[in-house]
mmCIF file of C-alpha atoms in Angstrom:
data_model
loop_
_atom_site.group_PDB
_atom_site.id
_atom_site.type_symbol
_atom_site.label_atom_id
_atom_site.label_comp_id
_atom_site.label_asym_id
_atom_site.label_seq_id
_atom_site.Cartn_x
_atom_site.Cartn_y
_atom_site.Cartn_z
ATOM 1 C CA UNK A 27 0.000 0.000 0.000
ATOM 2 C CA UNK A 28 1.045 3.523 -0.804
ATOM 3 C CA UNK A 29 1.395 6.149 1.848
ATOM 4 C CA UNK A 30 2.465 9.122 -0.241
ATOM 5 C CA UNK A 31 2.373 9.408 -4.692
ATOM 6 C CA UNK A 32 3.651 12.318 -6.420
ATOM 7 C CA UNK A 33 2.559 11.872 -10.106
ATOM 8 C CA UNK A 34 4.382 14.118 -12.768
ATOM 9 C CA UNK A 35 4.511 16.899 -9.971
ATOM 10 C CA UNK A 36 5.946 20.214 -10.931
ATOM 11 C CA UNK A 37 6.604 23.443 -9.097
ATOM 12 C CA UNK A 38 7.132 26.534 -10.827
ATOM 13 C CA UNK A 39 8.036 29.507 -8.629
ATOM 14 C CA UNK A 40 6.993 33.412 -10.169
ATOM 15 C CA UNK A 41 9.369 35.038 -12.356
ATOM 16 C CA UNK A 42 10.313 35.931 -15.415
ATOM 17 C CA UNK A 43 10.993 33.068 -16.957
ATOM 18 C CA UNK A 44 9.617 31.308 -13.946
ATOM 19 C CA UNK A 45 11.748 29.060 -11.848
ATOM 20 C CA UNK A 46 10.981 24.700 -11.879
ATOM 21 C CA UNK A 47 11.733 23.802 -8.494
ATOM 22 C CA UNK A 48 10.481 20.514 -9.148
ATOM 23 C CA UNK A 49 10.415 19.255 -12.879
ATOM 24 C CA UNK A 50 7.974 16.177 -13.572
ATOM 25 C CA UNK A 51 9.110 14.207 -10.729
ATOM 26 C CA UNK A 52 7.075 10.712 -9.684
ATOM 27 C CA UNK A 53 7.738 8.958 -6.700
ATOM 28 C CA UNK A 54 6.181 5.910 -4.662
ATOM 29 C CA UNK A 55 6.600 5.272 -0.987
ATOM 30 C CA UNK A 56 4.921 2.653 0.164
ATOM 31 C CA UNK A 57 4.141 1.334 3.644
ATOM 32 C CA UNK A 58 6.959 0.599 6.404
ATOM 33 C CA UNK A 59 9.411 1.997 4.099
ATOM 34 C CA UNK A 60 12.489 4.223 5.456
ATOM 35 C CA UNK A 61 13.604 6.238 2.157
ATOM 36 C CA UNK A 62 15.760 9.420 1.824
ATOM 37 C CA UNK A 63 15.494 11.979 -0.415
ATOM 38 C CA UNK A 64 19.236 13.716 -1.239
ATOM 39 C CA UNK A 65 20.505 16.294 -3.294
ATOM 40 C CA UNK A 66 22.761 19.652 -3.123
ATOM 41 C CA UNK A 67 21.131 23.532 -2.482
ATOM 42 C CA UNK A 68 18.599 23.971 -4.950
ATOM 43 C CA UNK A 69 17.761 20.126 -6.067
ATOM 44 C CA UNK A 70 14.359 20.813 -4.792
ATOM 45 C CA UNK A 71 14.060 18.519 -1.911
ATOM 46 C CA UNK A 72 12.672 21.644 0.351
ATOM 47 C CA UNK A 73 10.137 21.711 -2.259
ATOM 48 C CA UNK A 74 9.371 18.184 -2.250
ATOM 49 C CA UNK A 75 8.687 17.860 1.411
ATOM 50 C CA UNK A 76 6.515 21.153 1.483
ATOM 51 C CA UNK A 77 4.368 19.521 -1.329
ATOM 52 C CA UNK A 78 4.393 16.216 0.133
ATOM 53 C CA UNK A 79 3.557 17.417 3.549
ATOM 54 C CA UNK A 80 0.366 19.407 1.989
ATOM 55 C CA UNK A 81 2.169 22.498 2.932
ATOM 56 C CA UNK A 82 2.526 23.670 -0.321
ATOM 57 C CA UNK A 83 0.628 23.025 -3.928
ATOM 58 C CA UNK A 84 1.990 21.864 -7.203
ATOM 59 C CA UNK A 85 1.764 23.840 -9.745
ATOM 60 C CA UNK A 86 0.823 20.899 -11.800
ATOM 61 C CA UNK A 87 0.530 16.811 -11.106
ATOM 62 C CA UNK A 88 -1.125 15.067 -8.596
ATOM 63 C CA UNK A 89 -0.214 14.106 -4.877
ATOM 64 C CA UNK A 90 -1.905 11.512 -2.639
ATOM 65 C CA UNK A 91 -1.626 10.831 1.315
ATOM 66 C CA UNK A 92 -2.404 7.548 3.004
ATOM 67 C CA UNK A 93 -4.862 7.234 -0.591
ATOM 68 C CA UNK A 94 -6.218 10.167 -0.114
ATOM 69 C CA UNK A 95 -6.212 12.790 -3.033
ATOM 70 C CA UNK A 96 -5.426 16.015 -2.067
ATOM 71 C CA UNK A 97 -5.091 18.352 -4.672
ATOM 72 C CA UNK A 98 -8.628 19.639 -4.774
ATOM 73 C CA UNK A 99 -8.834 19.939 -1.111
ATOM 74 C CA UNK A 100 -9.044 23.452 0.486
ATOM 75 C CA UNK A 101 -6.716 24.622 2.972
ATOM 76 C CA UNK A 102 -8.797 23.241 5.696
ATOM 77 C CA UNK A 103 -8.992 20.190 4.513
ATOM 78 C CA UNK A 104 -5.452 19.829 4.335
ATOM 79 C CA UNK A 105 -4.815 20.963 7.770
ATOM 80 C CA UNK A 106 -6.741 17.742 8.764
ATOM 81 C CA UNK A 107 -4.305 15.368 5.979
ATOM 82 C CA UNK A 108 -1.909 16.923 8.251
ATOM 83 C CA UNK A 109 -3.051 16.558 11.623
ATOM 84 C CA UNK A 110 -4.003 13.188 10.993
ATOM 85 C CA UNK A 111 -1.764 11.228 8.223
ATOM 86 C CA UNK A 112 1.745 13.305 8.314
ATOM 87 C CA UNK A 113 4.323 13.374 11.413
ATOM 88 C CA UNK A 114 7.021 16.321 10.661
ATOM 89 C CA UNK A 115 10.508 16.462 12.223
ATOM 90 C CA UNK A 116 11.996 19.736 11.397
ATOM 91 C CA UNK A 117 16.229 20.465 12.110
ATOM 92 C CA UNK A 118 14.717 23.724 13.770
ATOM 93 C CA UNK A 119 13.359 21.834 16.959
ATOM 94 C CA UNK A 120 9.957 24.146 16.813
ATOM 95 C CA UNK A 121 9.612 23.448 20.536
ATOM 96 C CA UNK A 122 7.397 26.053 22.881
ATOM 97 C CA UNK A 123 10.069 26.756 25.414
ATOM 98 C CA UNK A 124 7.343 27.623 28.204
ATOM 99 C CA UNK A 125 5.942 24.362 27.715
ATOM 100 C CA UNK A 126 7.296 20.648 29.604
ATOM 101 C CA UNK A 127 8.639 17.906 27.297
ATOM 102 C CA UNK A 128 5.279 16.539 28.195
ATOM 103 C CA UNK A 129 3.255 19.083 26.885
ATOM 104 C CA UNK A 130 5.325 20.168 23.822
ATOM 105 C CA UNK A 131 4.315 16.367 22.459
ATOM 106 C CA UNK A 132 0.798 16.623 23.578
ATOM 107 C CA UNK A 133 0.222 19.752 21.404
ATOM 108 C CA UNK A 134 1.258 17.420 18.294
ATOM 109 C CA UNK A 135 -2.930 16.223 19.151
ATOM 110 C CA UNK A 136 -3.844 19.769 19.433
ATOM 111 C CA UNK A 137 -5.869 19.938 15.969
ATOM 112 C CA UNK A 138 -7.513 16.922 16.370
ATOM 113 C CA UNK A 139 -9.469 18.344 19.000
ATOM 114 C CA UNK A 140 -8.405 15.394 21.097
ATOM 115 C CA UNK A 141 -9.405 16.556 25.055
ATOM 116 C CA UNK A 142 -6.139 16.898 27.059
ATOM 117 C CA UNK A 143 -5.983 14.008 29.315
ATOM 118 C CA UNK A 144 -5.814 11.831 26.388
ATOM 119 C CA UNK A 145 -3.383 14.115 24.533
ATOM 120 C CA UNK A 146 -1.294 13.690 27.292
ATOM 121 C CA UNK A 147 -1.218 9.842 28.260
ATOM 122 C CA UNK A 148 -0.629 9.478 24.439
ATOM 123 C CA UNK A 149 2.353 12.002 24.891
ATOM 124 C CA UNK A 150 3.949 9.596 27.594
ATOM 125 C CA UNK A 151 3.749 5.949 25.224
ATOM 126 C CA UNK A 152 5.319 8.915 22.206
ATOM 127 C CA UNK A 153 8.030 10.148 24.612
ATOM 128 C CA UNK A 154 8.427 6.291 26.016
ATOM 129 C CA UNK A 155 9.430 5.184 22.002
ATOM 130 C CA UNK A 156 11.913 7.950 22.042
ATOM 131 C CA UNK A 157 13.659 7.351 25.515
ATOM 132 C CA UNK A 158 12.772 9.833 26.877
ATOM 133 C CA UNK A 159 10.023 9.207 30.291
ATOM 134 C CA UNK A 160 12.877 10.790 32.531
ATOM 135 C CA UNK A 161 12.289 14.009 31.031
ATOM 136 C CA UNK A 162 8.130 14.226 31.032
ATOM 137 C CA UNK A 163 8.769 18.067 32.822
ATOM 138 C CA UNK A 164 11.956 19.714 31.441
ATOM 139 C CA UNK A 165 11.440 22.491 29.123
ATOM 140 C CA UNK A 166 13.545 22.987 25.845
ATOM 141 C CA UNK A 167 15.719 24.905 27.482
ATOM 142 C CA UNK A 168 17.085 22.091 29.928
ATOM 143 C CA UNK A 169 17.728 19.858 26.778
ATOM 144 C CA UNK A 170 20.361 18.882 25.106
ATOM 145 C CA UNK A 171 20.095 19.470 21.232
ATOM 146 C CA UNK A 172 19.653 15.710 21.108
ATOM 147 C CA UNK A 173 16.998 15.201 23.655
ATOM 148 C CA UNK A 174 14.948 18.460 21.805
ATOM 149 C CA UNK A 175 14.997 16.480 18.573
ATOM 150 C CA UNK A 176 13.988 13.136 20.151
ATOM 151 C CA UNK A 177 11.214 15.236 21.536
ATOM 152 C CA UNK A 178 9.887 16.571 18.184
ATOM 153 C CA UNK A 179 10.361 13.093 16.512
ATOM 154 C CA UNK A 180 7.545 11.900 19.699
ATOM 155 C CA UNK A 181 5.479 15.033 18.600
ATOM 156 C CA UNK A 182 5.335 13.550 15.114
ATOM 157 C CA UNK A 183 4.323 10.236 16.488
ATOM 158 C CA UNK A 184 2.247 10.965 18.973
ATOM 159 C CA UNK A 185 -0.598 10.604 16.280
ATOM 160 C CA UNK A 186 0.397 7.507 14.938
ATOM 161 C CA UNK A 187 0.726 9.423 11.609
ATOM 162 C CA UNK A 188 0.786 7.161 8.146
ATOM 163 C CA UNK A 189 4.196 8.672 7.134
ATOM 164 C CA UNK A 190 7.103 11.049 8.929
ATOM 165 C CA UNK A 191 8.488 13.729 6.990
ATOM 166 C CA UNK A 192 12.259 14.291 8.318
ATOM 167 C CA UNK A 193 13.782 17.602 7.185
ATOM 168 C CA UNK A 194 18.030 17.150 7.963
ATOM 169 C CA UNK A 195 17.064 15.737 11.378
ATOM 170 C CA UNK A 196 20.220 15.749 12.412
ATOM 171 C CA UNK A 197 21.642 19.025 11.182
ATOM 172 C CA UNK A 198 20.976 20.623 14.296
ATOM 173 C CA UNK A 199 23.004 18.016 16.483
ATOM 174 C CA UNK A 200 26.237 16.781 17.020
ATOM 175 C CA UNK A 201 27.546 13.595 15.164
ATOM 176 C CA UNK A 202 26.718 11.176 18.646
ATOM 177 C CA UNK A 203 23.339 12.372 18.800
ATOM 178 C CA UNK A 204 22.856 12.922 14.815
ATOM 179 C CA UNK A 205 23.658 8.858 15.428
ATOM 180 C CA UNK A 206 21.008 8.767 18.525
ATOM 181 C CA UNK A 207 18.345 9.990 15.977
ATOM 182 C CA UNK A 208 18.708 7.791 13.228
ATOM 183 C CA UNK A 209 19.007 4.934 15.757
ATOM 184 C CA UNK A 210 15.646 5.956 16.648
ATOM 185 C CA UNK A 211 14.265 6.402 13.533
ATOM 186 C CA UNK A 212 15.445 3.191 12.580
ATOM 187 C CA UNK A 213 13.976 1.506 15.571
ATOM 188 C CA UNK A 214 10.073 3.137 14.889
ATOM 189 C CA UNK A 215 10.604 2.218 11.451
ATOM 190 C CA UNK A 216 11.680 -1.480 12.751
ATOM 191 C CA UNK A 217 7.678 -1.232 13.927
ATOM 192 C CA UNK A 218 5.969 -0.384 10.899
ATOM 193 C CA UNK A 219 6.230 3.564 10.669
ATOM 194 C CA UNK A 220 7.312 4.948 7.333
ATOM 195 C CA UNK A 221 9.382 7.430 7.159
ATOM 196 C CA UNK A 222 11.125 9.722 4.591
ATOM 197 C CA UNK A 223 14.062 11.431 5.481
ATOM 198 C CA UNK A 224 15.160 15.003 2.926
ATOM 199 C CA UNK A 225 19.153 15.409 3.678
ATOM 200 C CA UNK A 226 21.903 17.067 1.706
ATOM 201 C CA UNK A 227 24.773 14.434 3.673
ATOM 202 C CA UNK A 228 24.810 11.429 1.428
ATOM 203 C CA UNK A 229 26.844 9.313 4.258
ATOM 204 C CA UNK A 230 23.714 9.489 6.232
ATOM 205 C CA UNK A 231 21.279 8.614 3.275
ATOM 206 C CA UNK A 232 23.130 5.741 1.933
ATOM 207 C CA UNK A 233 23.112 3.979 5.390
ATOM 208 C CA UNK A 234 19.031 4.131 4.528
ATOM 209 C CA UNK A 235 17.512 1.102 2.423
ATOM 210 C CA UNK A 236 16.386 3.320 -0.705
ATOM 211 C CA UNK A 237 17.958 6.286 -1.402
ATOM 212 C CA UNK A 238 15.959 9.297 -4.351
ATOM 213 C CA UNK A 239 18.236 11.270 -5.328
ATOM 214 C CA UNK A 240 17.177 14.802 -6.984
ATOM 215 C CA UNK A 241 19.384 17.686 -9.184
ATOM 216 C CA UNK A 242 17.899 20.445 -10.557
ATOM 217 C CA UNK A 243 14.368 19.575 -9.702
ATOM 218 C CA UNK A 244 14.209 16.252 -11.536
ATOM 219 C CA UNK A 245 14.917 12.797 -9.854
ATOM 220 C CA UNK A 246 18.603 11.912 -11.280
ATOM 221 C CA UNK A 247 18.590 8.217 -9.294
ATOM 222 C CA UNK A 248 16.400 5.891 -7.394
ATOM 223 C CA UNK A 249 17.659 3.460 -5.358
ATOM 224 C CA UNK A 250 16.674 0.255 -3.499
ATOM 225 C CA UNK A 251 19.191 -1.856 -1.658
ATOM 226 C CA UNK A 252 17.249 -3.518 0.306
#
Protein backbone atom coordinates (compact mmCIF):
# COMPACT_ATOMS: atom_id res chain seq x y z
CA UNK A 1 0.00 0.00 0.00
CA UNK A 2 1.05 3.52 -0.80
CA UNK A 3 1.39 6.15 1.85
CA UNK A 4 2.46 9.12 -0.24
CA UNK A 5 2.37 9.41 -4.69
CA UNK A 6 3.65 12.32 -6.42
CA UNK A 7 2.56 11.87 -10.11
CA UNK A 8 4.38 14.12 -12.77
CA UNK A 9 4.51 16.90 -9.97
CA UNK A 10 5.95 20.21 -10.93
CA UNK A 11 6.60 23.44 -9.10
CA UNK A 12 7.13 26.53 -10.83
CA UNK A 13 8.04 29.51 -8.63
CA UNK A 14 6.99 33.41 -10.17
CA UNK A 15 9.37 35.04 -12.36
CA UNK A 16 10.31 35.93 -15.41
CA UNK A 17 10.99 33.07 -16.96
CA UNK A 18 9.62 31.31 -13.95
CA UNK A 19 11.75 29.06 -11.85
CA UNK A 20 10.98 24.70 -11.88
CA UNK A 21 11.73 23.80 -8.49
CA UNK A 22 10.48 20.51 -9.15
CA UNK A 23 10.42 19.26 -12.88
CA UNK A 24 7.97 16.18 -13.57
CA UNK A 25 9.11 14.21 -10.73
CA UNK A 26 7.08 10.71 -9.68
CA UNK A 27 7.74 8.96 -6.70
CA UNK A 28 6.18 5.91 -4.66
CA UNK A 29 6.60 5.27 -0.99
CA UNK A 30 4.92 2.65 0.16
CA UNK A 31 4.14 1.33 3.64
CA UNK A 32 6.96 0.60 6.40
CA UNK A 33 9.41 2.00 4.10
CA UNK A 34 12.49 4.22 5.46
CA UNK A 35 13.60 6.24 2.16
CA UNK A 36 15.76 9.42 1.82
CA UNK A 37 15.49 11.98 -0.42
CA UNK A 38 19.24 13.72 -1.24
CA UNK A 39 20.50 16.29 -3.29
CA UNK A 40 22.76 19.65 -3.12
CA UNK A 41 21.13 23.53 -2.48
CA UNK A 42 18.60 23.97 -4.95
CA UNK A 43 17.76 20.13 -6.07
CA UNK A 44 14.36 20.81 -4.79
CA UNK A 45 14.06 18.52 -1.91
CA UNK A 46 12.67 21.64 0.35
CA UNK A 47 10.14 21.71 -2.26
CA UNK A 48 9.37 18.18 -2.25
CA UNK A 49 8.69 17.86 1.41
CA UNK A 50 6.52 21.15 1.48
CA UNK A 51 4.37 19.52 -1.33
CA UNK A 52 4.39 16.22 0.13
CA UNK A 53 3.56 17.42 3.55
CA UNK A 54 0.37 19.41 1.99
CA UNK A 55 2.17 22.50 2.93
CA UNK A 56 2.53 23.67 -0.32
CA UNK A 57 0.63 23.02 -3.93
CA UNK A 58 1.99 21.86 -7.20
CA UNK A 59 1.76 23.84 -9.74
CA UNK A 60 0.82 20.90 -11.80
CA UNK A 61 0.53 16.81 -11.11
CA UNK A 62 -1.12 15.07 -8.60
CA UNK A 63 -0.21 14.11 -4.88
CA UNK A 64 -1.90 11.51 -2.64
CA UNK A 65 -1.63 10.83 1.32
CA UNK A 66 -2.40 7.55 3.00
CA UNK A 67 -4.86 7.23 -0.59
CA UNK A 68 -6.22 10.17 -0.11
CA UNK A 69 -6.21 12.79 -3.03
CA UNK A 70 -5.43 16.01 -2.07
CA UNK A 71 -5.09 18.35 -4.67
CA UNK A 72 -8.63 19.64 -4.77
CA UNK A 73 -8.83 19.94 -1.11
CA UNK A 74 -9.04 23.45 0.49
CA UNK A 75 -6.72 24.62 2.97
CA UNK A 76 -8.80 23.24 5.70
CA UNK A 77 -8.99 20.19 4.51
CA UNK A 78 -5.45 19.83 4.33
CA UNK A 79 -4.82 20.96 7.77
CA UNK A 80 -6.74 17.74 8.76
CA UNK A 81 -4.30 15.37 5.98
CA UNK A 82 -1.91 16.92 8.25
CA UNK A 83 -3.05 16.56 11.62
CA UNK A 84 -4.00 13.19 10.99
CA UNK A 85 -1.76 11.23 8.22
CA UNK A 86 1.75 13.30 8.31
CA UNK A 87 4.32 13.37 11.41
CA UNK A 88 7.02 16.32 10.66
CA UNK A 89 10.51 16.46 12.22
CA UNK A 90 12.00 19.74 11.40
CA UNK A 91 16.23 20.47 12.11
CA UNK A 92 14.72 23.72 13.77
CA UNK A 93 13.36 21.83 16.96
CA UNK A 94 9.96 24.15 16.81
CA UNK A 95 9.61 23.45 20.54
CA UNK A 96 7.40 26.05 22.88
CA UNK A 97 10.07 26.76 25.41
CA UNK A 98 7.34 27.62 28.20
CA UNK A 99 5.94 24.36 27.71
CA UNK A 100 7.30 20.65 29.60
CA UNK A 101 8.64 17.91 27.30
CA UNK A 102 5.28 16.54 28.19
CA UNK A 103 3.26 19.08 26.89
CA UNK A 104 5.33 20.17 23.82
CA UNK A 105 4.31 16.37 22.46
CA UNK A 106 0.80 16.62 23.58
CA UNK A 107 0.22 19.75 21.40
CA UNK A 108 1.26 17.42 18.29
CA UNK A 109 -2.93 16.22 19.15
CA UNK A 110 -3.84 19.77 19.43
CA UNK A 111 -5.87 19.94 15.97
CA UNK A 112 -7.51 16.92 16.37
CA UNK A 113 -9.47 18.34 19.00
CA UNK A 114 -8.40 15.39 21.10
CA UNK A 115 -9.41 16.56 25.06
CA UNK A 116 -6.14 16.90 27.06
CA UNK A 117 -5.98 14.01 29.31
CA UNK A 118 -5.81 11.83 26.39
CA UNK A 119 -3.38 14.11 24.53
CA UNK A 120 -1.29 13.69 27.29
CA UNK A 121 -1.22 9.84 28.26
CA UNK A 122 -0.63 9.48 24.44
CA UNK A 123 2.35 12.00 24.89
CA UNK A 124 3.95 9.60 27.59
CA UNK A 125 3.75 5.95 25.22
CA UNK A 126 5.32 8.92 22.21
CA UNK A 127 8.03 10.15 24.61
CA UNK A 128 8.43 6.29 26.02
CA UNK A 129 9.43 5.18 22.00
CA UNK A 130 11.91 7.95 22.04
CA UNK A 131 13.66 7.35 25.51
CA UNK A 132 12.77 9.83 26.88
CA UNK A 133 10.02 9.21 30.29
CA UNK A 134 12.88 10.79 32.53
CA UNK A 135 12.29 14.01 31.03
CA UNK A 136 8.13 14.23 31.03
CA UNK A 137 8.77 18.07 32.82
CA UNK A 138 11.96 19.71 31.44
CA UNK A 139 11.44 22.49 29.12
CA UNK A 140 13.54 22.99 25.85
CA UNK A 141 15.72 24.91 27.48
CA UNK A 142 17.08 22.09 29.93
CA UNK A 143 17.73 19.86 26.78
CA UNK A 144 20.36 18.88 25.11
CA UNK A 145 20.10 19.47 21.23
CA UNK A 146 19.65 15.71 21.11
CA UNK A 147 17.00 15.20 23.65
CA UNK A 148 14.95 18.46 21.81
CA UNK A 149 15.00 16.48 18.57
CA UNK A 150 13.99 13.14 20.15
CA UNK A 151 11.21 15.24 21.54
CA UNK A 152 9.89 16.57 18.18
CA UNK A 153 10.36 13.09 16.51
CA UNK A 154 7.54 11.90 19.70
CA UNK A 155 5.48 15.03 18.60
CA UNK A 156 5.34 13.55 15.11
CA UNK A 157 4.32 10.24 16.49
CA UNK A 158 2.25 10.97 18.97
CA UNK A 159 -0.60 10.60 16.28
CA UNK A 160 0.40 7.51 14.94
CA UNK A 161 0.73 9.42 11.61
CA UNK A 162 0.79 7.16 8.15
CA UNK A 163 4.20 8.67 7.13
CA UNK A 164 7.10 11.05 8.93
CA UNK A 165 8.49 13.73 6.99
CA UNK A 166 12.26 14.29 8.32
CA UNK A 167 13.78 17.60 7.18
CA UNK A 168 18.03 17.15 7.96
CA UNK A 169 17.06 15.74 11.38
CA UNK A 170 20.22 15.75 12.41
CA UNK A 171 21.64 19.03 11.18
CA UNK A 172 20.98 20.62 14.30
CA UNK A 173 23.00 18.02 16.48
CA UNK A 174 26.24 16.78 17.02
CA UNK A 175 27.55 13.59 15.16
CA UNK A 176 26.72 11.18 18.65
CA UNK A 177 23.34 12.37 18.80
CA UNK A 178 22.86 12.92 14.82
CA UNK A 179 23.66 8.86 15.43
CA UNK A 180 21.01 8.77 18.53
CA UNK A 181 18.34 9.99 15.98
CA UNK A 182 18.71 7.79 13.23
CA UNK A 183 19.01 4.93 15.76
CA UNK A 184 15.65 5.96 16.65
CA UNK A 185 14.27 6.40 13.53
CA UNK A 186 15.44 3.19 12.58
CA UNK A 187 13.98 1.51 15.57
CA UNK A 188 10.07 3.14 14.89
CA UNK A 189 10.60 2.22 11.45
CA UNK A 190 11.68 -1.48 12.75
CA UNK A 191 7.68 -1.23 13.93
CA UNK A 192 5.97 -0.38 10.90
CA UNK A 193 6.23 3.56 10.67
CA UNK A 194 7.31 4.95 7.33
CA UNK A 195 9.38 7.43 7.16
CA UNK A 196 11.12 9.72 4.59
CA UNK A 197 14.06 11.43 5.48
CA UNK A 198 15.16 15.00 2.93
CA UNK A 199 19.15 15.41 3.68
CA UNK A 200 21.90 17.07 1.71
CA UNK A 201 24.77 14.43 3.67
CA UNK A 202 24.81 11.43 1.43
CA UNK A 203 26.84 9.31 4.26
CA UNK A 204 23.71 9.49 6.23
CA UNK A 205 21.28 8.61 3.27
CA UNK A 206 23.13 5.74 1.93
CA UNK A 207 23.11 3.98 5.39
CA UNK A 208 19.03 4.13 4.53
CA UNK A 209 17.51 1.10 2.42
CA UNK A 210 16.39 3.32 -0.71
CA UNK A 211 17.96 6.29 -1.40
CA UNK A 212 15.96 9.30 -4.35
CA UNK A 213 18.24 11.27 -5.33
CA UNK A 214 17.18 14.80 -6.98
CA UNK A 215 19.38 17.69 -9.18
CA UNK A 216 17.90 20.44 -10.56
CA UNK A 217 14.37 19.58 -9.70
CA UNK A 218 14.21 16.25 -11.54
CA UNK A 219 14.92 12.80 -9.85
CA UNK A 220 18.60 11.91 -11.28
CA UNK A 221 18.59 8.22 -9.29
CA UNK A 222 16.40 5.89 -7.39
CA UNK A 223 17.66 3.46 -5.36
CA UNK A 224 16.67 0.26 -3.50
CA UNK A 225 19.19 -1.86 -1.66
CA UNK A 226 17.25 -3.52 0.31
Amino acid sequence: MSVLELDEVTKLHPGSPPVAALRSVTLCIASGEFAAVVGPSGSGKSTLLAIAGTLERPTSGSVRVAGVAVDAMADHELSAVRAHAIGFVFQQFFLVPTLSTLDNVANGLLYRGTPVAERRKAARVALDAVGLTHRLEHRPSELSGGECQRTAIARALVGTPAIILADEPTGNVDTAQGAEILEILWGLNATGVTVVVVTHNREIADTLPRVVALRDGVVESDVRRR
